[in-house]
Structure formats: C-alpha cells, structure tokens
XYZ file of C-alpha atoms in Angstrom:
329
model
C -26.362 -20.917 16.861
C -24.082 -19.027 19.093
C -25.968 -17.816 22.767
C -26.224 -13.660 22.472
C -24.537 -13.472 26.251
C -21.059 -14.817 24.700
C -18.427 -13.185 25.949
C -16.571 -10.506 23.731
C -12.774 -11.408 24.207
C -13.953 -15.280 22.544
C -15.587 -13.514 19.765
C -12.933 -11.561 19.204
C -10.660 -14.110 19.428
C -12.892 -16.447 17.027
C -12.988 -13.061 14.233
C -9.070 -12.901 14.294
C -9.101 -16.505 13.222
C -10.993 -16.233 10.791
C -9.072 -12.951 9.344
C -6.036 -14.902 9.533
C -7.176 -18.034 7.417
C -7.491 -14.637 4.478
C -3.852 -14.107 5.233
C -3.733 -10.382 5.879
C -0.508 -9.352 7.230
C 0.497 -9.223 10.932
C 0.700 -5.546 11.013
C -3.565 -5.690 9.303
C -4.336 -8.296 12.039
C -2.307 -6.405 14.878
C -4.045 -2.664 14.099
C -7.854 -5.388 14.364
C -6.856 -6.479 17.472
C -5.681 -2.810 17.985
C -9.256 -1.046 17.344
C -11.632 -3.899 18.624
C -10.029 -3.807 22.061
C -9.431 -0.127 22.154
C -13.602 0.304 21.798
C -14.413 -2.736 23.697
C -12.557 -0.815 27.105
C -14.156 2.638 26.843
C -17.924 0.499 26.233
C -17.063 -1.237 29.253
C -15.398 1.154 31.596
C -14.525 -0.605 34.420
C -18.479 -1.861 34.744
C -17.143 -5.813 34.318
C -15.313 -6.448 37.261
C -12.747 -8.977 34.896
C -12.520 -6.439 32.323
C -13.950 -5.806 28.720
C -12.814 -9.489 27.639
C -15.632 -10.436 29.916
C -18.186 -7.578 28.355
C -21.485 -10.252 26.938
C -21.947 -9.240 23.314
C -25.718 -8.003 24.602
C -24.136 -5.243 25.990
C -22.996 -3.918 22.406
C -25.596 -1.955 21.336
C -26.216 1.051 19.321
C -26.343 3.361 22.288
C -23.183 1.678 23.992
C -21.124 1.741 20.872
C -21.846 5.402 20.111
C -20.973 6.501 23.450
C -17.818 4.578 23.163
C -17.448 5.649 19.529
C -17.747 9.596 20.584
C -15.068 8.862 23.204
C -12.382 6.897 20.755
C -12.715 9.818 18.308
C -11.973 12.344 20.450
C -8.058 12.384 20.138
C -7.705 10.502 17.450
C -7.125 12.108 13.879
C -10.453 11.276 11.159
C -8.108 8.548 9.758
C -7.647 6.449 12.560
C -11.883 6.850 13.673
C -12.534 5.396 10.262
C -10.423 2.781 10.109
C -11.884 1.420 13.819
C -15.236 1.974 12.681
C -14.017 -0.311 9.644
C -13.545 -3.009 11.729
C -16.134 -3.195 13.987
C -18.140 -3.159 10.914
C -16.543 -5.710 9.770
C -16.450 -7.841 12.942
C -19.959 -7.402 13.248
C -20.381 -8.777 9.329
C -18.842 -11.503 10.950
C -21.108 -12.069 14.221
C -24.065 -11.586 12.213
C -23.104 -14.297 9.399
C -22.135 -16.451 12.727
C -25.757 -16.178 13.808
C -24.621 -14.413 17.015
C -26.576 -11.635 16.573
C -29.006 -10.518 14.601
C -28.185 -7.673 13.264
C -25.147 -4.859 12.815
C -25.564 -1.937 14.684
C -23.019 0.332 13.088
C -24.838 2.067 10.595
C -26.143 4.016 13.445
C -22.680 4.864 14.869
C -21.812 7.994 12.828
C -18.278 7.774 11.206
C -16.075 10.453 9.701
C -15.231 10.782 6.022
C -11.774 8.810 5.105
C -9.381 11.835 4.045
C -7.719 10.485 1.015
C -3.897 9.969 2.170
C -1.737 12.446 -0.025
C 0.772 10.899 -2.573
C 4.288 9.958 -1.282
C 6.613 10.190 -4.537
C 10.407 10.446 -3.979
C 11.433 13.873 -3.445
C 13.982 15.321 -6.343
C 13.483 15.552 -9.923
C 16.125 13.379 -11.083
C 15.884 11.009 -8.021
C 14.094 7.818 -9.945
C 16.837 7.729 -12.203
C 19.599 8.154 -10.058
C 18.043 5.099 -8.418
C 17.564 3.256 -11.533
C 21.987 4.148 -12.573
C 22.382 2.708 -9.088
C 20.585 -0.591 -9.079
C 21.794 -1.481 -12.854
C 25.734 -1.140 -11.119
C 27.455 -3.374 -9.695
C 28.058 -3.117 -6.202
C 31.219 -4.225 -4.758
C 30.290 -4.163 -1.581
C 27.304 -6.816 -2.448
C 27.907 -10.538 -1.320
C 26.603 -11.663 -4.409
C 25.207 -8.896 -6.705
C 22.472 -9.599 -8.981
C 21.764 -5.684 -10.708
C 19.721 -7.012 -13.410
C 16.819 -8.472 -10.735
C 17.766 -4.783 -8.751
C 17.066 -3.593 -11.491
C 13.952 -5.201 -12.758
C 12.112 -5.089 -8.914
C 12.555 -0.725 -9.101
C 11.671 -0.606 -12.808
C 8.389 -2.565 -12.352
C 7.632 -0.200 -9.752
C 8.467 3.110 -11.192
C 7.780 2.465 -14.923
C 4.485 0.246 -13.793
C 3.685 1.702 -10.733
C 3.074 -2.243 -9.020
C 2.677 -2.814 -5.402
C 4.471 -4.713 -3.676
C 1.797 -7.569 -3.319
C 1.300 -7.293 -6.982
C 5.335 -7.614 -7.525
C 4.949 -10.868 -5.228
C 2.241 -12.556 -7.228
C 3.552 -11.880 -10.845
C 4.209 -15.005 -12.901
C 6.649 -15.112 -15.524
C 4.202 -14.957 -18.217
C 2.190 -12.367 -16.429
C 4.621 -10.543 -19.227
C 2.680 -11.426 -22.182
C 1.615 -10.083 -25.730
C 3.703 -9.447 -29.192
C 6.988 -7.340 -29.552
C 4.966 -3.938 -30.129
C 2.303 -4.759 -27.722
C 3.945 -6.438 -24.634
C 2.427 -5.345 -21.091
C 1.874 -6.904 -17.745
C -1.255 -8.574 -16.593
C -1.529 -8.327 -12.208
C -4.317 -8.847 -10.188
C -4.695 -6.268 -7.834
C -6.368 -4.962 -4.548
C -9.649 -7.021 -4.205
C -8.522 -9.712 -6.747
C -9.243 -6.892 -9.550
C -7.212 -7.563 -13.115
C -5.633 -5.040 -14.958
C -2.859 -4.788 -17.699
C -0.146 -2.397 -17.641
C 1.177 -1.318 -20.880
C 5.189 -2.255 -21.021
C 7.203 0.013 -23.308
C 10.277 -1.381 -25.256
C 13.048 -0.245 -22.504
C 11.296 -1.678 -19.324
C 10.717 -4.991 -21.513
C 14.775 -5.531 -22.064
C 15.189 -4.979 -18.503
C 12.901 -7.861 -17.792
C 14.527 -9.972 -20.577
C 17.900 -9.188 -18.745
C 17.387 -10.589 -15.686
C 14.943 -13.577 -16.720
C 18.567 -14.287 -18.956
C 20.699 -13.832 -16.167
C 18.385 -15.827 -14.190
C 18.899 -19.021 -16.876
C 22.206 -18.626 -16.090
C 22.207 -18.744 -12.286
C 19.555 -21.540 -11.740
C 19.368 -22.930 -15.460
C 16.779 -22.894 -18.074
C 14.218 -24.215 -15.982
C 14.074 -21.811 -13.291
C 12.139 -19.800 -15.629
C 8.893 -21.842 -16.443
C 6.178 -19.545 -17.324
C 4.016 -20.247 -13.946
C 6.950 -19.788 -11.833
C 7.432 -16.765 -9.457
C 8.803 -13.790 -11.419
C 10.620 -12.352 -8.836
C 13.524 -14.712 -6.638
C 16.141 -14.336 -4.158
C 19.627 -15.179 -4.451
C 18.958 -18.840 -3.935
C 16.414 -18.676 -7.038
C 13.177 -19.544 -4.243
C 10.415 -16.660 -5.073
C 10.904 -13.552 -2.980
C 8.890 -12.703 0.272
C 7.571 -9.722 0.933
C 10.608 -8.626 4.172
C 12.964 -9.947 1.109
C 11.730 -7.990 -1.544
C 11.290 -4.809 1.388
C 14.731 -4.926 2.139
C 16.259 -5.106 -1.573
C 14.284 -1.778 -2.169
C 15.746 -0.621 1.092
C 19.379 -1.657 -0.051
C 18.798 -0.239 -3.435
C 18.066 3.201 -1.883
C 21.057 3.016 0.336
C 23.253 2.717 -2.960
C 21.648 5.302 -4.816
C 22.390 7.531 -1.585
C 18.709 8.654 -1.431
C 17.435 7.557 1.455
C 16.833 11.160 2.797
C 14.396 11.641 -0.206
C 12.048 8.614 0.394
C 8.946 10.025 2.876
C 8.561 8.606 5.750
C 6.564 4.993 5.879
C 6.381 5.384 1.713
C 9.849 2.568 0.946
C 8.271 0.563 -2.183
C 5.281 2.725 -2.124
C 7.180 5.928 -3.147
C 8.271 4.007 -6.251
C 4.265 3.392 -7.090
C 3.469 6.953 -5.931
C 6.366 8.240 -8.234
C 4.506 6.324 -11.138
C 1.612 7.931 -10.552
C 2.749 11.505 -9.674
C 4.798 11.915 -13.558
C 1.973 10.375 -15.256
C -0.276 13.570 -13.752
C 2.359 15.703 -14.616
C 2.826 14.758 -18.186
C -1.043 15.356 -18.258
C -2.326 12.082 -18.077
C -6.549 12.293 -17.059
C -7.624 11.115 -13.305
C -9.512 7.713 -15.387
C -6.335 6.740 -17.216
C -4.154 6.700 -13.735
C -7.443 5.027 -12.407
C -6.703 2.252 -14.697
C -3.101 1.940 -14.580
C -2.748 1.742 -11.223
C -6.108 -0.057 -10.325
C -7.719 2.510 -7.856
C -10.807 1.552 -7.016
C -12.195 5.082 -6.709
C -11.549 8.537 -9.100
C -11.000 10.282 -6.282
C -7.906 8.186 -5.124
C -6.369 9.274 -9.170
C -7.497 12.582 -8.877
C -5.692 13.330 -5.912
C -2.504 13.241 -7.892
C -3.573 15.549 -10.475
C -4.620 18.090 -7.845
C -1.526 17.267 -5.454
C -0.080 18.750 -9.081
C -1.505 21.469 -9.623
C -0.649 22.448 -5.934
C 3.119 21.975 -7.148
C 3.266 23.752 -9.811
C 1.501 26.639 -7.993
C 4.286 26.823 -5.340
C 6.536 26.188 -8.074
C 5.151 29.796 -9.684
C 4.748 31.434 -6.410
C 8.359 30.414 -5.664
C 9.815 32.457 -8.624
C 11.753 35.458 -8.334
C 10.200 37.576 -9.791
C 6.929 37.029 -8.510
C 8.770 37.684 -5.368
C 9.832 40.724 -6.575
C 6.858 42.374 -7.326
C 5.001 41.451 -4.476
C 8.496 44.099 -2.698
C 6.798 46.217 -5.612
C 2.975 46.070 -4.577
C 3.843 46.215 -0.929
C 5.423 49.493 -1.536
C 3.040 51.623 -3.573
C-alpha cells in the first residue's frame, strides 16, 4: 500500500512505466507525459516551492483538478481537452488499482465531447491508381527495387483499408480461405478480429510478391507464421520502415501534394473507406471492414459524402448560372 502524500512526479514516473511495458509508441507515451504535466503545473501554480513534481497526490482532488481542468481547456481546441482528460483518467485507473488512492475523481471533472476527426483520403479522383501504376514500376533510381512488395504494402491499404499496425502484425497465412473465398484475417485496435474480404486482383498481387519473395530469400522465407511484410534484407518490416516505403512510393507516383497533412499510410485506409461510401456501401458494413469500434466513426464517411457531392452540385455551371438569373429578377 502506497502512502496518499506520495509525491506526483514518482507516480507519474511509476504510470509511464507501466504504459511502456504495453508498448505504445513514443509519440502515445510523449503526448502522456505531455497532458499529465501540463495539468499537474496549473493545479499547483507555483504553491510547491520545488514545483508540481513535488505536488503530494492529496492535493489532487475534485475541486483542484476542475480548477486546473477549466484553465487547460481554455485555449486548447475540444480535441486536445479530451484527450488530457483521457489520461488522467487513465492514470488515475492506475493509482487506484495501485492502492494509492481510493478512488478516481474524474467523473466529476466535466469533459468535452470528442469531435470525430474528419476523413483524410488522397485528394484526386484517379490518384490511388496513379499510385498503384507507380509502385508496380520499376524504379531506376531504386538501390534495389522490389515493386511487387511496393506494390502489395499500398494495395493492402487501399483495397483493404489496413492500418499500419495491422500491416505490421499480418502473418503469411493471415491470407487464408479457398480460390473464390480468399480474405484477410487482422486483429485490430483493442485486439478486435475481423476478416477482410480479398477479391481475385488484390490476391495475385499478394501471390506476386510472396513468389518474388521465394526467390530473394528462398522457399523458406515464406513459412506461414512468418511476418508478411519484410525489408530488403527479408527481416519483417518496422513500422519507420514500412512509413518511409509509403513515403517513397508517393514520391514516385509524384503525389505528394495530394496526401493531407499528418494522413501518409492513413490516407490509403481513409481512401478505402471514403469509395466504399461512395459506391453506397451502409455506415455497419464500413463498420465492419474497417473495424471501427463505434457507427459514428463509419458514418462520418457517408456524411463527409454527401457533403461532396453537394459542393460537387453547387459547383456546376449552371447552377451558377441561375443563381446570375434569380439575383436579377
């Protein structure tokens, strides 16, 4: 049992540890350290002479962490709020299973509604397969070009909408079922399974590159519970490694002014998404393809849609034109 005057900078110390033994990434574990130490300053406000590391954990109550609450919101967008108020919740979770106190106190600090973030597809109607032509070419200007894995990484992401965790984890028989039936089994956000229906063309591009694979490393570089996705040296690919082939891939397509800002692989899953929508698939069926957790987070591309195809109509010229006629009667 842990005494209730500890000293917040060790407990926040001791709840990074154990976040890290989950293996979150460093940018997840930075934006913690980010959020716990923003609050921890504005609840202690110069009243600890050595600072908020020194702040007892007594002294993070309801009342303090409201007040301190009310003060981090106030230039920060409803995103941000949310996401801090995430973590303390979760840090108290923590304290409380810890037996350092003995209860959470954020349920009484009010928190604002998550927006849902808006969908990041590449911009362009032909842009996915320009960027498919480019990464089945070979590039001349590669060391040592491999276009059937290029290939196979932006074709599991467009034409299965995967993230990039999920492209990390697949096995090679996470490709499974008959001829007529194949698809792709991935465990997803929360350790939740899914299968992804694979259609005929994205399956040849798969048996492609596990060929050319055989051929680089040999027949036994491609044992069923080995990594489905390698580098050029045939060890399974890391996440920066597998970030900067989609990075390379968009540089050779010459479409790296139509991939959003901070989107990279996720454009490829948001692209996925967004042409399912528009070819009138329902909110539950891009639920289950892409493994939201939530309606809402599907329905948001069917209504991101309809907000499209709107500007597409009020965009037309004749529309424009008789709005000249309207405005002059």
């Amino acid at each position: 049992m842990h005494d209730s005057d500890e000293l917040s900078g060790n407990l926040v110390e001791e709840f990074l540890a154990d976040r890290t033994s989950r293996k979150p990434s460093p940018h997840t574990l930075q934006a913690y350290r980010r959020d716990l130490v923003a609050v921890l300053r504005l609840v202690d406000d110069g009243a600890t002479p050595a600072g908020w590391a020194e702040l007892p954990v007594s002294g993070l109550g309801p009342r303090q962490l409201r007040a301190a609450f009310a003060r981090f919101a106030a230039p920060r967008s409803p995103a941000s709020v949310h996401r801090a108020w995430s973590t303390w919740n979760a840090f108290f979770t923590f304290l409380v299973a810890e037996g350092v106190v003995a209860g959470n106190p954020m349920p009484a600090v009010g928190r604002p509604r998550a927006p849902l973030p808006l969908p990041k597809p590449l911009r362009g109607e032909e842009t996915p397969e320009v960027l498919l032509a480019a990464a089945a070419r070979v590039d001349g200007r590669q060391r040592d070009p491999w276009p059937e894995r290029d290939l196979t990484v932006v074709a599991l992401a467009l034409c299965a909408g995967l993230r990039l965790s999920e492209l990390l984890a697949l096995r090679v028989a996470s490709l499974a079922g008959r001829a007529d039936e194949r698809r792709i089994e991935v465990v997803g956000k929360g350790g939740r399974p899914r299968t992804v229906p694979v259609e005929p063309a994205l399956d040849g591009v798969v048996r492609d590159y596990l060929a050319s694979r055989a051929r680089r490393f040999g027949s036994r570089s491609v044992r069923p519970d080995g990594a489905l996705l390698v580098d050029r040296r045939g060890a399974p690919l890391r996440r920066g490694g597998l970030q900067h082939l989609v990075r390379a891939c968009f540089q050779r397509a010459g479409i790296t002014d139509r991939v959003p800002p901070g989107a990279q692989l996720h454009a490829l899953r948001h692209t996925f998404a967004t042409r399912l929508a528009e070819d009138g698939a329902s909110a539950a069926e891009i639920m289950r393809l892409l493994g939201h957790a939530s309606l809402a987070a599907s329905q948001n591309y069917i209504e991101v849609t309809a907000d499209q195809q709107r500007a597409a109509v009020r965009a037309n010229r004749t529309n424009r034109s008789l709005l000249r006629v309207t405005a002059q009667r």
